[in-house]
Amino acid sequence: MNYDKNNIFAKILRKEIPCKKIYENDHVLAFHDINPQKKIHVLVIPKGEFTDFDDFTKRATEIEMKEFLKGVSHVSGLLGLEKKGYRVLSNIGQDGGQEVPHLHFHLFGGERVGKMVEK
Ligand code: AMP
């Protein structure tokens, strides 16, 4: 899938629409999900134009990959999630239920997250 420059996270990165920012560096942006599914529900996105995790693993540089994973870990640390645990999830494409076509990792925590997936 070609990257859609008008997706909502691209607009957040361009500061055309606001977000509740938690952390930002040259490579990643982390912000609260607008419709939280758990007490803590945060999204971490790379600044590069990647539609999903599959696209990212094929096209990202080693630095982009390293910095994205480090960014996710840094944000979980900022939120204190490592103490009691949390879940990282990334939806990919239609069967994955992805709504926004810019790679994002969801971080869920602050309470028991529950079953891994719906049956
Ligand atoms: P996904 O289904 O994995 O693509 O998840 C997209 C997520 O983005 C959903 O959890 C939405 O609630 C969230 N979302 C959509 N628009 C915004 C926004 N403007 N700010 C923060 N989160 C958003």
PDB file of C-alpha atoms and ligand atoms in Angstrom:
ATOM      1  CA  MET A   1       0.000   0.000   0.000  1.00  0.00           C
ATOM      2  CA  ASN A   2       1.314   3.469  -0.828  1.00  0.00           C
ATOM      3  CA  TYR A   3       1.740   5.806   2.108  1.00  0.00           C
ATOM      4  CA  ASP A   4      -1.191   8.242   2.463  1.00  0.00           C
ATOM      5  CA  LYS A   5       0.285  11.596   3.474  1.00  0.00           C
ATOM      6  CA  ASN A   6      -3.139  12.730   4.657  1.00  0.00           C
ATOM      7  CA  ASN A   7      -3.613  10.062   7.305  1.00  0.00           C
ATOM      8  CA  ILE A   8      -4.384  11.424  10.749  1.00  0.00           C
ATOM      9  CA  PHE A   9      -0.992  10.569  12.280  1.00  0.00           C
ATOM     10  CA  ALA A  10       0.808  12.287   9.402  1.00  0.00           C
ATOM     11  CA  LYS A  11      -1.285  15.373  10.234  1.00  0.00           C
ATOM     12  CA  ILE A  12      -0.314  15.056  13.906  1.00  0.00           C
ATOM     13  CA  LEU A  13       3.367  14.808  12.920  1.00  0.00           C
ATOM     14  CA  ARG A  14       2.992  17.972  10.781  1.00  0.00           C
ATOM     15  CA  LYS A  15       1.260  19.619  13.778  1.00  0.00           C
ATOM     16  CA  GLU A  16      -1.842  20.259  11.671  1.00  0.00           C
ATOM     17  CA  ILE A  17      -3.909  18.657  14.412  1.00  0.00           C
ATOM     18  CA  PRO A  18      -3.056  18.451  18.109  1.00  0.00           C
ATOM     19  CA  CYS A  19      -2.257  15.437  20.237  1.00  0.00           C
ATOM     20  CA  LYS A  20      -1.709  14.807  23.934  1.00  0.00           C
ATOM     21  CA  LYS A  21       2.026  14.379  23.605  1.00  0.00           C
ATOM     22  CA  ILE A  22       4.007  12.225  26.009  1.00  0.00           C
ATOM     23  CA  TYR A  23       7.396  12.148  24.333  1.00  0.00           C
ATOM     24  CA  GLU A  24       9.096  13.238  21.122  1.00  0.00           C
ATOM     25  CA  ASN A  25      12.590  12.992  19.691  1.00  0.00           C
ATOM     26  CA  ASP A  26      14.048  13.095  16.160  1.00  0.00           C
ATOM     27  CA  HIS A  27      12.693   9.627  15.386  1.00  0.00           C
ATOM     28  CA  VAL A  28       9.482   9.002  17.319  1.00  0.00           C
ATOM     29  CA  LEU A  29       6.381  10.656  18.730  1.00  0.00           C
ATOM     30  CA  ALA A  30       4.272   9.206  21.549  1.00  0.00           C
ATOM     31  CA  PHE A  31       0.820  10.451  22.502  1.00  0.00           C
ATOM     32  CA  HIS A  32      -2.331   9.327  24.285  1.00  0.00           C
ATOM     33  CA  ASP A  33      -4.893   7.439  22.228  1.00  0.00           C
ATOM     34  CA  ILE A  34      -7.986   9.607  21.683  1.00  0.00           C
ATOM     35  CA  ASN A  35     -10.262   6.673  22.584  1.00  0.00           C
ATOM     36  CA  PRO A  36      -8.412   4.801  25.339  1.00  0.00           C
ATOM     37  CA  GLN A  37      -9.222   1.111  25.737  1.00  0.00           C
ATOM     38  CA  LYS A  38      -7.376   0.784  29.057  1.00  0.00           C
ATOM     39  CA  LYS A  39      -6.328   3.145  31.891  1.00  0.00           C
ATOM     40  CA  ILE A  40      -3.135   3.741  29.978  1.00  0.00           C
ATOM     41  CA  HIS A  41      -3.390   3.579  26.211  1.00  0.00           C
ATOM     42  CA  VAL A  42      -0.605   5.253  24.349  1.00  0.00           C
ATOM     43  CA  LEU A  43       0.510   5.248  20.731  1.00  0.00           C
ATOM     44  CA  VAL A  44       4.129   5.384  19.621  1.00  0.00           C
ATOM     45  CA  ILE A  45       4.840   6.231  15.990  1.00  0.00           C
ATOM     46  CA  PRO A  46       7.999   6.608  13.938  1.00  0.00           C
ATOM     47  CA  LYS A  47       8.459   9.935  12.147  1.00  0.00           C
ATOM     48  CA  GLY A  48       9.202   8.218   8.848  1.00  0.00           C
ATOM     49  CA  GLU A  49       6.486   7.433   6.314  1.00  0.00           C
ATOM     50  CA  PHE A  50       5.650   3.769   6.953  1.00  0.00           C
ATOM     51  CA  THR A  51       2.173   2.343   6.555  1.00  0.00           C
ATOM     52  CA  ASP A  52       2.546  -0.536   9.003  1.00  0.00           C
ATOM     53  CA  PHE A  53       5.013  -2.872  10.709  1.00  0.00           C
ATOM     54  CA  ASP A  54       5.414  -4.994   7.595  1.00  0.00           C
ATOM     55  CA  ASP A  55       6.319  -1.943   5.488  1.00  0.00           C
ATOM     56  CA  PHE A  56       8.653  -0.756   8.261  1.00  0.00           C
ATOM     57  CA  THR A  57      10.611  -3.987   8.490  1.00  0.00           C
ATOM     58  CA  LYS A  58      11.087  -4.001   4.714  1.00  0.00           C
ATOM     59  CA  ARG A  59      12.032  -0.348   4.156  1.00  0.00           C
ATOM     60  CA  ALA A  60      13.304   1.229   7.383  1.00  0.00           C
ATOM     61  CA  THR A  61      17.005   1.749   7.954  1.00  0.00           C
ATOM     62  CA  GLU A  62      18.712   0.012  10.848  1.00  0.00           C
ATOM     63  CA  ILE A  63      18.866   3.341  12.663  1.00  0.00           C
ATOM     64  CA  GLU A  64      15.125   3.913  12.173  1.00  0.00           C
ATOM     65  CA  MET A  65      14.380   0.413  13.455  1.00  0.00           C
ATOM     66  CA  LYS A  66      16.641   0.774  16.463  1.00  0.00           C
ATOM     67  CA  GLU A  67      15.337   4.226  17.331  1.00  0.00           C
ATOM     68  CA  PHE A  68      11.700   3.181  17.035  1.00  0.00           C
ATOM     69  CA  LEU A  69      12.134   0.201  19.373  1.00  0.00           C
ATOM     70  CA  LYS A  70      14.195   2.304  21.784  1.00  0.00           C
ATOM     71  CA  GLY A  71      11.446   4.948  21.647  1.00  0.00           C
ATOM     72  CA  VAL A  72       8.765   2.418  22.561  1.00  0.00           C
ATOM     73  CA  SER A  73      10.858   1.183  25.464  1.00  0.00           C
ATOM     74  CA  HIS A  74      11.622   4.735  26.599  1.00  0.00           C
ATOM     75  CA  VAL A  75       7.925   5.634  26.648  1.00  0.00           C
ATOM     76  CA  SER A  76       6.980   2.507  28.623  1.00  0.00           C
ATOM     77  CA  GLY A  77       9.664   3.560  31.108  1.00  0.00           C
ATOM     78  CA  LEU A  78       8.346   7.133  31.303  1.00  0.00           C
ATOM     79  CA  LEU A  79       4.904   5.749  32.118  1.00  0.00           C
ATOM     80  CA  GLY A  80       6.258   3.284  34.677  1.00  0.00           C
ATOM     81  CA  LEU A  81       4.674   0.401  32.803  1.00  0.00           C
ATOM     82  CA  GLU A  82       7.515  -2.067  33.266  1.00  0.00           C
ATOM     83  CA  LYS A  83       6.774  -2.450  36.982  1.00  0.00           C
ATOM     84  CA  LYS A  84       3.481  -4.290  36.567  1.00  0.00           C
ATOM     85  CA  GLY A  85       3.672  -5.167  32.898  1.00  0.00           C
ATOM     86  CA  TYR A  86       1.853  -4.003  29.826  1.00  0.00           C
ATOM     87  CA  ARG A  87       1.008  -5.007  26.271  1.00  0.00           C
ATOM     88  CA  VAL A  88       2.476  -3.811  22.994  1.00  0.00           C
ATOM     89  CA  LEU A  89       0.274  -4.335  19.962  1.00  0.00           C
ATOM     90  CA  SER A  90       0.398  -3.322  16.333  1.00  0.00           C
ATOM     91  CA  ASN A  91      -2.475  -3.885  13.925  1.00  0.00           C
ATOM     92  CA  ILE A  92      -1.516  -4.514  10.331  1.00  0.00           C
ATOM     93  CA  GLY A  93      -3.870  -4.138   7.396  1.00  0.00           C
ATOM     94  CA  GLN A  94      -7.439  -5.267   6.963  1.00  0.00           C
ATOM     95  CA  ASP A  95      -7.426  -8.546   8.891  1.00  0.00           C
ATOM     96  CA  GLY A  96      -5.362  -6.899  11.621  1.00  0.00           C
ATOM     97  CA  GLY A  97      -8.044  -4.232  12.027  1.00  0.00           C
ATOM     98  CA  GLN A  98      -5.714  -1.326  11.288  1.00  0.00           C
ATOM     99  CA  GLU A  99      -7.584   1.971  11.010  1.00  0.00           C
ATOM    100  CA  VAL A 100      -4.789   4.503  10.645  1.00  0.00           C
ATOM    101  CA  PRO A 101      -2.277   3.706   7.873  1.00  0.00           C
ATOM    102  CA  HIS A 102       0.843   5.014   9.624  1.00  0.00           C
ATOM    103  CA  LEU A 103       2.808   2.495  11.702  1.00  0.00           C
ATOM    104  CA  HIS A 104       1.933   2.691  15.365  1.00  0.00           C
ATOM    105  CA  PHE A 105       2.496   0.532  18.407  1.00  0.00           C
ATOM    106  CA  HIS A 106      -0.260   0.606  21.013  1.00  0.00           C
ATOM    107  CA  LEU A 107       0.903   0.409  24.641  1.00  0.00           C
ATOM    108  CA  PHE A 108      -1.806  -0.779  27.035  1.00  0.00           C
ATOM    109  CA  GLY A 109      -1.389  -0.870  30.800  1.00  0.00           C
ATOM    110  CA  GLY A 110      -2.213   0.655  34.163  1.00  0.00           C
ATOM    111  CA  GLU A 111      -4.549  -2.309  34.816  1.00  0.00           C
ATOM    112  CA  ARG A 112      -4.894  -5.937  33.736  1.00  0.00           C
ATOM    113  CA  VAL A 113      -5.105  -5.859  29.970  1.00  0.00           C
ATOM    114  CA  GLY A 114      -7.101  -9.072  29.613  1.00  0.00           C
ATOM    115  CA  LYS A 115      -7.280 -11.714  26.930  1.00  0.00           C
ATOM    116  CA  MET A 116      -4.812 -11.496  24.120  1.00  0.00           C
ATOM    117  CA  VAL A 117      -7.320 -11.440  21.259  1.00  0.00           C
ATOM    118  CA  GLU A 118     -11.057 -11.813  20.682  1.00  0.00           C
ATOM    119  CA  LYS A 119     -12.185 -15.196  19.449  1.00  0.00           C
TER     120      LYS A 119
HETATM  121  P1  AMP B   1      -5.502   1.011  14.703  1.00  0.00           P
HETATM  122  O1  AMP B   1      -6.871   0.399  14.649  1.00  0.00           O
HETATM  123  O2  AMP B   1      -4.464   0.059  15.223  1.00  0.00           O
HETATM  124  O3  AMP B   1      -5.127   1.661  13.387  1.00  0.00           O
HETATM  125  O4  AMP B   1      -5.573   2.130  15.811  1.00  0.00           O
HETATM  126  C1  AMP B   1      -5.762   3.484  15.541  1.00  0.00           C
HETATM  127  C2  AMP B   1      -5.884   4.166  16.873  1.00  0.00           C
HETATM  128  O5  AMP B   1      -5.730   5.545  16.676  1.00  0.00           O
HETATM  129  C3  AMP B   1      -7.223   3.945  17.570  1.00  0.00           C
HETATM  130  O6  AMP B   1      -6.990   3.372  18.847  1.00  0.00           O
HETATM  131  C4  AMP B   1      -7.793   5.364  17.667  1.00  0.00           C
HETATM  132  O7  AMP B   1      -8.511   5.585  18.861  1.00  0.00           O
HETATM  133  C5  AMP B   1      -6.552   6.210  17.589  1.00  0.00           C
HETATM  134  N1  AMP B   1      -6.741   7.574  17.081  1.00  0.00           N
HETATM  135  C6  AMP B   1      -7.417   7.952  15.972  1.00  0.00           C
HETATM  136  N2  AMP B   1      -7.341   9.277  15.806  1.00  0.00           N
HETATM  137  C7  AMP B   1      -6.575   9.744  16.825  1.00  0.00           C
HETATM  138  C8  AMP B   1      -6.127  11.043  17.220  1.00  0.00           C
HETATM  139  N3  AMP B   1      -6.439  12.146  16.516  1.00  0.00           N
HETATM  140  N4  AMP B   1      -5.359  11.158  18.326  1.00  0.00           N
HETATM  141  C9  AMP B   1      -5.044  10.063  19.050  1.00  0.00           C
HETATM  142  N5  AMP B   1      -5.426   8.819  18.736  1.00  0.00           N
HETATM  143  C10 AMP B   1      -6.193   8.655  17.641  1.00  0.00           C
END
